[in-house]
Amino acid sequence: DTEVTQTPKHLVMGMTNKKSLKCEQHMGHRAMYWYKQKAKKPPELMFVYSYEKLSINESVPSRFSPECPNSSLLNLHLHALQPEDSALYLCASSHEKRFRDDSPLHFGNGTRLTVT
Amino acid sequence: DAKTTQPTSMDCAEGRAANLPCNHSTISGNEYVYWYRQIHSQGPQYIIHGLKNNETNEMASLIITEDRKSSTLILPHATLRDTAVYYCIVRGSGETSGSRLTFGEGTQLTVNP
């Protein structure tokens, strides 16, 4: 079991759909992350939020729109995706760097997204 | 962040110790070594991390060489459930680089009965 909960576990969407992925943690972590993982590849960082503010955007296309409404929740809004965006989307959280320098990231089990 | 080099794959017999090596020859003094594993269809699981000293927890031991250029993750009594991809990651300090955890290709460990 993981302390980072992601919903839904699976999602199939068309290229014209709008959908959202959700992530929740109750460990008091103030840093939250989105990663993307293609099949048989390592996870790749997309976004980092620190104290509910976006601190890192790894040049992710605008069809992916992150949102951090409060310290426990992280959303990823999806719009006009392409089939090549099909992947496992992972959420993670950790203590913020200024609070604890070496805090490990704790990952959820991801949302497996298929774009048709 | 320093780059890491790991073998692509390793095998281990059930019940024996699994020793997973990692080279990080360009590591700098304020960079930590982290180990994660990922079992198929699950998210990465944190195992252990260290800076200079050897570390041990309920899952594994981490041995870091004195010059910090390499490390070894030890699973003392491997079970079939330890079959996974193991990632060795060097993570910097500071608000930007320290906020990144960058995964390499990892080592596929297969524990055989």
Coordinates of C-alpha atoms in Angstrom, one line a residue:
Chain A
D1 CA 0.0 0.0 0.0
T2 CA 1.1 3.5 -0.7
E3 CA 0.4 6.7 1.2
V4 CA 0.0 8.6 -2.0
T5 CA -3.4 7.9 -3.6
Q6 CA -4.0 8.4 -7.3
T7 CA -7.3 8.2 -9.1
P8 CA -8.4 6.8 -11.4
K9 CA -6.2 3.8 -11.8
H10 CA -7.0 3.5 -15.5
L11 CA -8.3 6.1 -17.9
V12 CA -9.1 5.8 -21.6
M13 CA -9.8 9.1 -23.4
G14 CA -10.2 10.4 -26.9
M15 CA -8.1 13.1 -28.4
T16 CA -10.9 15.7 -28.0
N17 CA -11.7 14.8 -24.4
K18 CA -10.9 16.8 -21.3
K19 CA -10.1 14.7 -18.2
S20 CA -8.3 15.1 -14.9
L21 CA -5.9 13.0 -12.9
K22 CA -6.0 13.3 -9.1
C23 CA -3.5 12.8 -6.4
E24 CA -3.8 13.0 -2.7
Q25 CA -1.5 12.7 0.3
H26 CA -1.9 13.2 4.0
M27 CA 1.7 13.0 5.2
G28 CA 2.1 16.8 5.6
H29 CA 4.4 17.0 2.6
R30 CA 4.6 20.4 0.9
A31 CA 6.3 19.3 -2.3
M32 CA 4.4 17.4 -4.9
Y33 CA 5.5 16.0 -8.3
W34 CA 4.1 14.6 -11.5
Y35 CA 6.1 12.1 -13.5
K36 CA 5.4 10.4 -16.8
Q37 CA 6.5 6.9 -17.5
K38 CA 6.4 5.2 -21.0
A39 CA 6.5 1.4 -21.2
K40 CA 9.9 -0.1 -20.4
K41 CA 11.4 3.4 -19.7
P42 CA 12.3 5.2 -16.4
P43 CA 9.9 7.8 -15.0
E44 CA 10.5 11.4 -16.3
L45 CA 9.8 14.5 -14.3
M46 CA 7.1 16.8 -15.6
F47 CA 6.2 19.3 -12.8
V48 CA 7.2 20.1 -9.2
Y49 CA 5.0 22.1 -6.8
S50 CA 6.5 23.7 -3.7
Y51 CA 4.1 25.1 -1.1
E52 CA 1.3 25.0 -3.6
K53 CA 3.3 27.0 -6.2
L54 CA 4.6 25.6 -9.4
S55 CA 8.4 25.6 -9.1
I56 CA 9.6 23.3 -11.9
N57 CA 8.0 22.8 -15.4
E58 CA 10.2 20.5 -17.5
S59 CA 9.0 22.1 -20.8
V60 CA 5.8 20.1 -20.7
P61 CA 3.3 20.8 -23.6
S62 CA 0.4 23.0 -22.6
R63 CA -2.1 20.2 -23.2
F64 CA -1.0 19.1 -19.7
S65 CA -2.1 21.6 -17.0
P66 CA -1.2 21.0 -13.4
E67 CA -3.0 22.4 -10.4
C68 CA -2.3 22.3 -6.7
P69 CA -5.5 23.5 -4.9
N70 CA -4.2 22.8 -1.4
S71 CA -1.3 21.1 0.3
S72 CA -2.8 17.7 0.1
L73 CA -4.1 17.6 -3.5
L74 CA -2.5 17.7 -6.9
N75 CA -4.4 17.5 -10.2
L76 CA -3.3 17.1 -13.8
H77 CA -5.8 18.4 -16.3
L78 CA -5.6 16.8 -19.7
H79 CA -6.9 18.3 -23.0
A80 CA -6.4 17.5 -26.6
L81 CA -3.9 14.7 -25.9
Q82 CA -2.2 12.7 -28.6
P83 CA -1.9 8.9 -28.7
E84 CA 1.8 9.2 -27.9
D85 CA 0.8 10.7 -24.5
S86 CA -0.4 7.3 -23.5
A87 CA 1.7 6.4 -20.4
L88 CA 1.7 5.7 -16.7
Y89 CA 1.4 9.1 -14.9
L90 CA 2.9 9.0 -11.4
C91 CA 2.4 11.4 -8.5
A92 CA 4.8 11.8 -5.7
S93 CA 5.3 13.9 -2.6
S94 CA 8.0 14.8 -0.2
H95 CA 8.9 17.3 2.5
E96 CA 10.0 20.5 0.9
K97 CA 13.7 21.0 0.5
R98 CA 13.9 24.0 2.8
F99 CA 12.3 21.9 5.6
R100 CA 14.3 18.8 5.1
D101 CA 17.2 18.6 2.6
D102 CA 17.2 14.9 1.9
S103 CA 13.5 14.0 2.1
P104 CA 12.8 11.0 -0.1
L105 CA 9.9 11.1 -2.6
H106 CA 6.9 8.8 -1.9
F107 CA 5.1 7.7 -5.1
G108 CA 1.6 6.6 -5.8
N109 CA 0.9 3.6 -8.1
G110 CA 0.0 5.8 -11.0
T111 CA -2.8 6.3 -13.5
R112 CA -2.4 4.3 -16.6
L113 CA -3.7 6.6 -19.4
T114 CA -4.6 5.4 -22.9
V115 CA -5.3 8.0 -25.6
T116 CA -7.3 6.8 -28.5
Chain B
D1 CA 23.1 15.9 -10.7
A2 CA 25.8 13.2 -11.2
K3 CA 25.1 10.4 -13.6
T4 CA 24.9 6.8 -12.4
T5 CA 25.9 3.6 -14.1
Q6 CA 24.2 0.3 -13.2
P7 CA 24.2 -3.2 -14.8
T8 CA 21.2 -3.7 -17.1
S9 CA 20.2 -7.0 -15.4
M10 CA 21.1 -9.3 -12.5
D11 CA 20.0 -12.7 -11.3
C12 CA 19.9 -13.9 -7.7
A13 CA 18.8 -17.1 -6.0
E14 CA 16.0 -16.9 -3.5
G15 CA 17.3 -16.7 0.0
R16 CA 20.7 -15.5 -1.0
A17 CA 21.9 -11.9 -0.7
A18 CA 21.5 -9.7 -3.7
N19 CA 24.2 -7.1 -4.2
L20 CA 23.4 -4.4 -6.7
P21 CA 26.3 -2.1 -7.7
C22 CA 26.1 1.5 -8.8
N23 CA 28.9 3.8 -10.1
H24 CA 28.6 7.5 -9.6
S25 CA 32.2 8.7 -10.2
T26 CA 31.2 12.4 -10.7
I27 CA 29.2 12.7 -7.4
S28 CA 29.9 15.9 -5.5
G29 CA 30.1 16.4 -1.8
N30 CA 26.6 17.5 -1.1
E31 CA 24.8 14.9 -3.3
Y32 CA 22.9 12.0 -1.8
V33 CA 22.6 8.5 -3.2
Y34 CA 19.1 7.2 -3.3
W35 CA 17.8 3.7 -4.1
Y36 CA 14.3 3.0 -5.4
R37 CA 12.7 -0.1 -6.9
Q38 CA 9.7 -0.5 -9.1
I39 CA 7.8 -3.7 -9.3
H40 CA 5.8 -4.2 -12.5
S41 CA 2.7 -1.9 -12.7
Q42 CA 3.4 -0.2 -9.5
G43 CA 5.0 3.2 -8.6
P44 CA 8.6 3.4 -7.5
Q45 CA 9.2 2.4 -3.9
Y46 CA 11.8 4.2 -1.8
I47 CA 14.3 1.8 -0.3
I48 CA 17.2 3.8 1.3
H49 CA 19.5 6.7 0.9
G50 CA 22.8 8.0 2.2
L51 CA 25.4 10.7 2.0
K52 CA 28.7 9.3 3.3
N53 CA 28.1 6.6 5.9
N54 CA 26.7 3.2 5.4
E55 CA 23.0 2.9 6.1
T56 CA 20.7 0.0 7.1
N57 CA 17.0 -0.2 7.4
E58 CA 14.4 -3.0 7.5
M59 CA 14.6 -3.4 3.7
A60 CA 18.2 -3.2 2.8
S61 CA 21.7 -2.0 3.5
L62 CA 23.6 0.7 1.6
I63 CA 27.3 0.6 1.4
I64 CA 29.0 3.7 0.0
T65 CA 32.8 3.6 -0.7
E66 CA 35.0 6.0 1.1
D67 CA 35.6 8.1 -2.0
R68 CA 31.8 8.0 -2.7
K69 CA 32.3 7.1 -6.3
S70 CA 30.3 3.9 -6.0
S71 CA 27.8 2.2 -3.8
T72 CA 26.1 -1.2 -3.3
L73 CA 22.6 -2.0 -2.3
I74 CA 22.3 -5.2 -0.4
L75 CA 19.1 -7.2 0.0
P76 CA 20.2 -9.7 2.7
H77 CA 17.8 -12.5 1.9
A78 CA 16.2 -12.0 -1.5
T79 CA 12.7 -13.3 -2.0
L80 CA 10.7 -13.7 -5.2
R81 CA 8.8 -10.5 -4.3
D82 CA 12.1 -8.6 -4.6
T83 CA 12.1 -9.1 -8.4
A84 CA 11.9 -5.5 -9.7
V85 CA 13.8 -2.7 -11.5
Y86 CA 16.2 -1.1 -9.0
Y87 CA 17.2 2.5 -9.6
C88 CA 20.3 4.2 -8.1
I89 CA 19.9 7.9 -8.2
V90 CA 22.2 10.8 -7.2
R91 CA 20.3 13.8 -6.1
G92 CA 21.7 17.3 -5.6
S93 CA 21.0 19.8 -3.0
G94 CA 19.5 23.3 -3.5
E95 CA 16.0 24.3 -4.2
T96 CA 16.1 23.4 -7.9
S97 CA 18.4 20.5 -8.5
G98 CA 17.5 19.1 -5.1
S99 CA 13.9 19.1 -6.0
R100 CA 14.6 16.8 -9.0
L101 CA 14.8 13.1 -8.7
T102 CA 16.1 11.9 -12.1
F103 CA 15.9 8.2 -12.9
G104 CA 18.4 6.3 -15.0
E105 CA 17.7 3.0 -16.7
G106 CA 18.1 0.9 -13.6
T107 CA 18.9 -2.8 -13.0
Q108 CA 16.3 -5.5 -13.6
L109 CA 16.8 -7.9 -10.7
T110 CA 15.3 -11.3 -11.1
V111 CA 15.1 -13.5 -8.1
N112 CA 14.9 -17.2 -9.1
P113 CA 13.4 -20.0 -7.0

